[in-house]
Coordinates of C-alpha atoms in Angstrom, one line a residue:
M173 CA -57.7 91.2 -56.4
A174 CA -54.4 90.4 -54.6
T175 CA -52.9 92.8 -52.1
I176 CA -50.0 94.6 -53.6
L177 CA -47.1 95.0 -51.5
N178 CA -45.3 98.2 -50.7
Q179 CA -42.2 98.6 -52.9
P180 CA -39.9 101.7 -53.3
E181 CA -40.2 103.9 -56.1
F182 CA -37.9 103.0 -59.3
P183 CA -35.2 105.7 -59.8
L184 CA -35.1 106.9 -63.3
S185 CA -31.5 107.8 -65.0
S186 CA -31.4 111.1 -66.7
D187 CA -28.2 109.9 -68.6
N188 CA -29.3 106.6 -70.4
P189 CA -32.2 105.9 -72.5
I190 CA -35.5 104.6 -70.9
R191 CA -35.4 100.8 -70.9
I192 CA -39.0 99.5 -71.6
V193 CA -40.6 96.1 -71.7
V194 CA -43.4 95.6 -74.1
I195 CA -46.1 93.0 -73.4
G196 CA -48.0 92.0 -76.6
A197 CA -45.6 93.5 -79.2
R198 CA -47.6 91.7 -82.0
S199 CA -50.4 93.1 -84.1
V200 CA -53.2 90.3 -83.6
R201 CA -56.8 91.3 -84.4
Q202 CA -56.6 95.1 -83.5
G203 CA -53.3 95.0 -81.4
T204 CA -51.3 98.2 -81.2
G205 CA -48.0 96.7 -79.6
P206 CA -45.7 97.1 -82.8
F207 CA -47.0 100.7 -82.9
I208 CA -46.5 101.6 -79.5
A209 CA -43.2 99.8 -79.5
S210 CA -42.1 101.8 -82.6
G211 CA -43.5 105.3 -80.9
L212 CA -41.5 104.6 -77.7
A213 CA -38.1 103.8 -79.8
L214 CA -38.7 107.0 -81.9
A215 CA -39.0 109.0 -78.6
G216 CA -35.7 107.7 -77.7
A217 CA -36.6 104.6 -75.6
E218 CA -34.7 101.4 -75.6
I219 CA -37.2 98.5 -76.1
A220 CA -35.3 96.1 -74.0
G221 CA -37.7 93.2 -74.2
V222 CA -41.1 92.0 -75.3
V223 CA -43.3 89.4 -73.7
G224 CA -45.3 87.0 -75.8
T225 CA -47.9 84.3 -74.6
S226 CA -45.6 81.6 -76.2
Q227 CA -42.3 81.3 -77.6
Q228 CA -43.3 81.2 -81.0
S229 CA -45.4 84.5 -80.3
A230 CA -42.2 86.1 -78.6
D231 CA -40.1 85.2 -81.7
Q232 CA -42.5 86.5 -84.0
A233 CA -42.7 89.7 -82.3
V234 CA -38.9 90.0 -81.9
A235 CA -38.5 89.3 -85.6
S236 CA -41.2 91.6 -87.1
L237 CA -39.9 94.6 -84.7
Q238 CA -36.4 94.1 -86.3
R239 CA -37.7 93.5 -89.7
D240 CA -40.2 96.2 -90.1
R241 CA -38.9 98.8 -87.6
G242 CA -35.1 98.2 -87.1
I243 CA -35.7 97.6 -83.7
E244 CA -33.4 95.0 -82.0
T245 CA -34.7 93.4 -78.9
V246 CA -35.3 90.2 -76.8
G247 CA -38.2 87.8 -76.3
Y248 CA -39.9 86.5 -73.2
T249 CA -42.7 84.2 -72.4
D250 CA -43.0 85.3 -68.9
L251 CA -43.4 88.9 -67.5
G252 CA -41.9 87.9 -64.2
K253 CA -38.7 86.6 -66.0
A254 CA -38.5 89.7 -68.0
L255 CA -38.7 92.0 -65.2
D256 CA -36.3 90.2 -63.3
Q257 CA -33.7 90.0 -66.1
V258 CA -34.2 93.3 -67.9
A259 CA -34.9 95.6 -64.8
P260 CA -36.8 98.0 -67.2
D261 CA -37.8 101.7 -66.1
A262 CA -41.1 101.3 -67.6
V263 CA -43.5 98.5 -69.3
A264 CA -46.0 99.1 -72.0
I265 CA -49.0 96.8 -71.5
C266 CA -50.4 96.1 -75.1
S267 CA -51.8 92.7 -74.4
P268 CA -55.8 91.7 -74.3
W269 CA -57.4 93.9 -71.7
R270 CA -58.5 90.7 -69.8
F271 CA -54.9 90.3 -68.6
H272 CA -54.3 94.0 -67.4
A273 CA -55.3 93.9 -63.8
Q274 CA -52.8 91.0 -63.1
Q275 CA -50.0 92.6 -65.3
L276 CA -50.6 96.2 -63.5
E277 CA -49.8 94.3 -60.1
Q278 CA -46.7 92.8 -61.3
V279 CA -45.5 96.0 -63.0
A280 CA -46.1 98.1 -59.6
N281 CA -44.7 95.5 -57.4
A282 CA -41.5 95.6 -60.0
G283 CA -41.4 99.6 -59.4
C284 CA -41.8 100.1 -62.9
H285 CA -43.7 103.2 -64.4
C286 CA -46.6 101.9 -67.0
L287 CA -48.4 102.7 -70.3
V288 CA -51.4 100.8 -70.7
E289 CA -53.6 100.1 -73.4
K290 CA -57.3 100.7 -73.0
P291 CA -59.1 99.9 -70.9
L292 CA -56.8 100.2 -67.8
A293 CA -58.2 96.9 -66.5
W294 CA -61.6 95.4 -67.0
P295 CA -63.9 94.2 -65.4
A296 CA -62.9 95.9 -62.1
T297 CA -64.9 97.5 -59.5
H298 CA -64.5 101.0 -58.6
A299 CA -62.7 99.8 -55.5
E300 CA -60.4 97.3 -57.2
M301 CA -59.5 100.4 -59.9
E302 CA -58.8 102.6 -56.7
Q303 CA -56.4 99.9 -55.5
L304 CA -54.7 99.4 -59.0
I305 CA -54.1 103.2 -59.5
A306 CA -53.0 103.5 -56.0
A307 CA -50.3 100.9 -56.3
F308 CA -48.6 103.3 -58.6
T309 CA -49.4 106.7 -57.0
S310 CA -48.1 105.4 -53.6
R311 CA -44.8 104.7 -55.0
K312 CA -44.8 107.8 -57.1
L313 CA -44.7 105.9 -60.3
L314 CA -46.2 107.0 -63.6
L315 CA -49.5 105.3 -64.7
E316 CA -51.0 106.4 -68.2
Q317 CA -53.4 105.0 -70.4
V318 CA -53.0 105.1 -74.2
A319 CA -55.6 107.6 -75.4
Q320 CA -54.8 108.5 -79.1
W321 CA -57.7 110.4 -80.1
P322 CA -57.1 113.3 -77.8
A323 CA -53.9 113.6 -79.4
T324 CA -55.9 114.7 -82.6
L325 CA -57.5 117.8 -81.1
P326 CA -54.2 120.1 -82.0
A327 CA -54.8 119.2 -85.6
F328 CA -58.8 119.6 -85.1
A329 CA -58.1 123.0 -83.8
R330 CA -56.2 123.8 -87.0
L331 CA -58.9 122.7 -89.2
H332 CA -61.7 124.7 -87.5
D333 CA -59.5 127.6 -86.3
G334 CA -59.6 126.7 -82.7
L335 CA -62.1 124.9 -80.6
P336 CA -65.5 126.2 -79.2
Q337 CA -65.6 128.1 -76.1
E338 CA -68.6 126.2 -74.8
I339 CA -69.4 122.8 -75.8
D340 CA -72.9 121.2 -75.8
R341 CA -72.9 118.6 -78.3
F342 CA -70.4 115.9 -79.2
T343 CA -70.7 112.8 -81.5
M344 CA -68.3 110.1 -82.6
R345 CA -68.5 107.6 -85.2
L346 CA -66.3 104.6 -85.0
S347 CA -66.3 101.3 -87.2
P348 CA -65.4 98.4 -84.9
I349 CA -65.0 94.8 -86.1
S350 CA -67.9 94.0 -84.2
I351 CA -70.4 95.5 -82.2
G352 CA -72.4 94.3 -79.0
E353 CA -71.1 94.5 -75.2
D354 CA -67.6 94.5 -76.5
M355 CA -68.0 98.3 -77.3
I356 CA -67.7 99.0 -73.5
T357 CA -64.0 97.8 -73.7
D358 CA -63.1 98.5 -77.5
S359 CA -65.1 101.7 -78.6
A360 CA -66.2 103.4 -75.5
P361 CA -62.9 104.5 -74.3
H362 CA -62.1 106.5 -77.2
F363 CA -65.3 108.3 -76.7
I364 CA -64.6 108.9 -73.1
S365 CA -61.2 110.1 -73.6
L366 CA -62.3 112.7 -76.0
L367 CA -65.0 113.9 -73.5
Q368 CA -62.4 114.0 -70.8
A369 CA -60.1 116.1 -72.9
L370 CA -62.7 118.6 -73.9
A371 CA -64.4 119.0 -70.7
G372 CA -62.5 117.4 -67.8
P373 CA -63.6 114.2 -65.7
G374 CA -67.3 113.8 -65.3
D375 CA -70.2 111.5 -65.2
C376 CA -72.1 109.7 -68.0
V377 CA -75.8 110.1 -67.0
E378 CA -79.0 109.2 -68.7
V379 CA -77.5 106.7 -70.6
D380 CA -79.5 104.9 -73.5
I381 CA -78.4 102.2 -76.1
E382 CA -79.9 101.1 -79.2
Q383 CA -78.7 98.3 -81.4
A384 CA -79.9 97.3 -84.7
D385 CA -78.1 94.6 -87.2
Q386 CA -74.6 95.8 -87.5
Q387 CA -75.3 99.3 -85.8
L388 CA -75.3 100.6 -82.2
T389 CA -76.3 104.1 -81.0
L390 CA -75.1 105.3 -77.5
R391 CA -76.4 108.5 -76.0
C392 CA -75.9 110.0 -72.6
R393 CA -75.4 113.4 -71.0
Y394 CA -71.8 113.9 -69.9
Q395 CA -72.2 116.2 -66.6
H396 CA -68.9 117.8 -65.9
Q397 CA -67.9 120.6 -63.4
A398 CA -68.7 123.2 -65.8
G399 CA -71.9 121.7 -67.3
S400 CA -73.0 119.2 -69.4
I401 CA -72.7 117.8 -73.0
N402 CA -75.2 115.9 -74.9
A403 CA -73.0 113.2 -76.4
T404 CA -73.4 110.4 -78.8
L405 CA -71.6 107.4 -80.0
L406 CA -72.3 105.8 -83.2
L407 CA -70.8 102.4 -83.9
E408 CA -71.3 100.7 -87.6
T409 CA -69.5 97.9 -88.7
C410 CA -68.5 98.0 -92.5
R411 CA -66.0 96.3 -95.1
Q412 CA -64.4 99.5 -96.0
R413 CA -60.6 99.7 -95.1
P414 CA -59.5 102.0 -93.7
R415 CA -62.7 102.2 -91.3
P416 CA -64.5 105.5 -91.3
A417 CA -64.2 107.5 -88.3
W418 CA -65.0 111.1 -87.7
Y419 CA -66.2 113.3 -84.5
Q420 CA -68.0 116.6 -84.3
V421 CA -67.9 119.1 -81.4
N422 CA -71.1 121.3 -81.6
T423 CA -71.3 121.6 -85.5
L424 CA -67.7 121.3 -86.1
R425 CA -67.0 118.0 -87.8
A426 CA -63.6 116.2 -88.8
D427 CA -63.3 112.8 -90.6
R428 CA -60.2 110.7 -90.5
S429 CA -58.6 110.3 -93.7
V430 CA -56.1 107.7 -94.1
Q431 CA -53.6 107.3 -97.2
L432 CA -52.4 104.1 -98.1
P433 CA -50.0 102.2 -98.2
E434 CA -48.1 104.8 -96.3
Y435 CA -50.9 105.0 -93.4
T436 CA -50.4 108.8 -93.4
Q437 CA -53.3 110.5 -91.8
S438 CA -55.2 113.7 -91.9
L439 CA -58.4 115.4 -90.6
V440 CA -60.6 116.6 -93.3
H441 CA -63.9 118.6 -93.6
N442 CA -65.6 120.5 -96.4
G443 CA -62.4 120.1 -98.7
R444 CA -59.9 121.5 -96.0
S445 CA -57.4 119.1 -94.7
V446 CA -54.9 119.1 -91.8
V447 CA -52.1 116.5 -91.8
L448 CA -52.3 114.4 -88.6
D449 CA -49.0 113.7 -86.5
D450 CA -49.3 109.5 -85.7
P451 CA -51.7 109.8 -82.9
L452 CA -49.8 106.9 -81.1
H453 CA -46.5 108.2 -81.7
R454 CA -47.9 111.4 -79.9
V455 CA -49.1 109.3 -76.9
T456 CA -45.8 107.7 -76.7
A457 CA -43.8 110.6 -76.9
Q458 CA -45.7 112.2 -74.2
F459 CA -45.2 109.3 -72.1
I460 CA -41.6 109.4 -72.5
A461 CA -41.6 113.3 -71.9
D462 CA -43.8 112.9 -68.8
L463 CA -41.4 110.2 -67.4
K464 CA -38.4 112.6 -67.8
A465 CA -40.2 115.4 -66.1
G466 CA -41.2 113.5 -63.2
R467 CA -45.1 114.1 -63.9
P468 CA -47.4 112.3 -61.4
T469 CA -50.4 109.9 -62.3
A470 CA -53.4 111.8 -63.2
D471 CA -55.2 109.6 -60.9
R472 CA -58.6 111.4 -60.5
A473 CA -58.9 111.3 -64.5
L474 CA -58.0 107.5 -64.5
L475 CA -60.6 106.8 -62.0
S476 CA -63.3 109.0 -63.6
A477 CA -62.7 107.3 -66.8
H478 CA -63.2 103.8 -65.4
S479 CA -66.2 105.3 -63.7
N480 CA -67.6 106.3 -66.9
L481 CA -67.1 102.7 -68.2
L482 CA -69.1 101.4 -65.3
Q483 CA -71.8 103.6 -65.9
L484 CA -72.3 102.5 -69.6
A485 CA -71.9 98.9 -68.8
A486 CA -74.8 99.5 -66.2
A487 CA -77.1 100.8 -68.9
W488 CA -76.2 98.0 -71.2
R489 CA -77.2 95.3 -68.8

C-alpha cells in the first residue's frame, strides 16, 4: 500500500453547504450510491460532482440523479480530476470495495473528509488498515463507514419498549444475492455493525461456518469488554422481493417490512409495527451533523470492525 503524504486538515466553512463528491452514484447490482447522494442532499449538502468508471456511466449517474431525485451535478471519470476541479469538503465512496483502499488514499491526500460504504477496504491487513485510518486521523479528518442497521435500533427499542440491559444472544437473518466467501464483504459488515452498536468493539472468537446449497450459517462468540454474546448470522438466497431480513436480541425479534412501490420501511413483531426512518438517510444525516460538530474519527471502532472481518475470513479459509 502506498505511503500517504502528510497534508494539512481541510477547513470546513460553517456558512456554506458542505460540498461532496460521490464515487459510484449509480445503482448497479446492490449499489447504494443514488440513495447516499439523496440522503446527503436532504441533509443539506451540495452534491458537487459524481465520479463514474466511464463517461457513459458518469452521464447516466448525472441524468438519473436529476430525473429521480432533483439533484443537479457534474460527472467525472477521474477521481483526481474531480478532487482538483471541485475541491470538495468531503467524498462519499460508494464504489465496489475492491477500489476503496486506493480511493481512500486519494481522498485523504486531498484533505477531504470521507463517508465510505462497507467494507472500509478489503482485502487489507491490520497494519494496512491502521495506515489508512491514520491518514485521516493525523489530519483531523472525519472518516465514517456506512452502517445502516444500527440506525434501526431506536425503532427496535420502540417496538420492544427498550433494549435488554444484558445481551447474551444475537441472531441476524439476511438474504443476499449470493452466498459464499463474498459474505465476508457483503453481509458480515452488517452483522458486525449491530454487534458493535449493542456491545461496543470486541472480537469474534470460536467462529464456525456451515454452508449447504443456498444457505449459510455463521456462529461465533463476540467477546467484548463487559462479557460475550453468542452470535449467529443466517444467510439464505431467495426469489422474494423485497428480500427478508430480521434480527433478534435475546428473545426480542424484529422483521424488516418494506412497502412497495414507495419503499417505506418498518420493523414488525407479533402484529406490532414501528415506522422506520430511511436508515441510509439517518446515516448520511449523522455524517453531516458530525462534520458540522467537528467530531473526530472513531478509529478504534473502525479498526476493531476490520479485525472482526479478518477473524471471520480466517475461519472461512
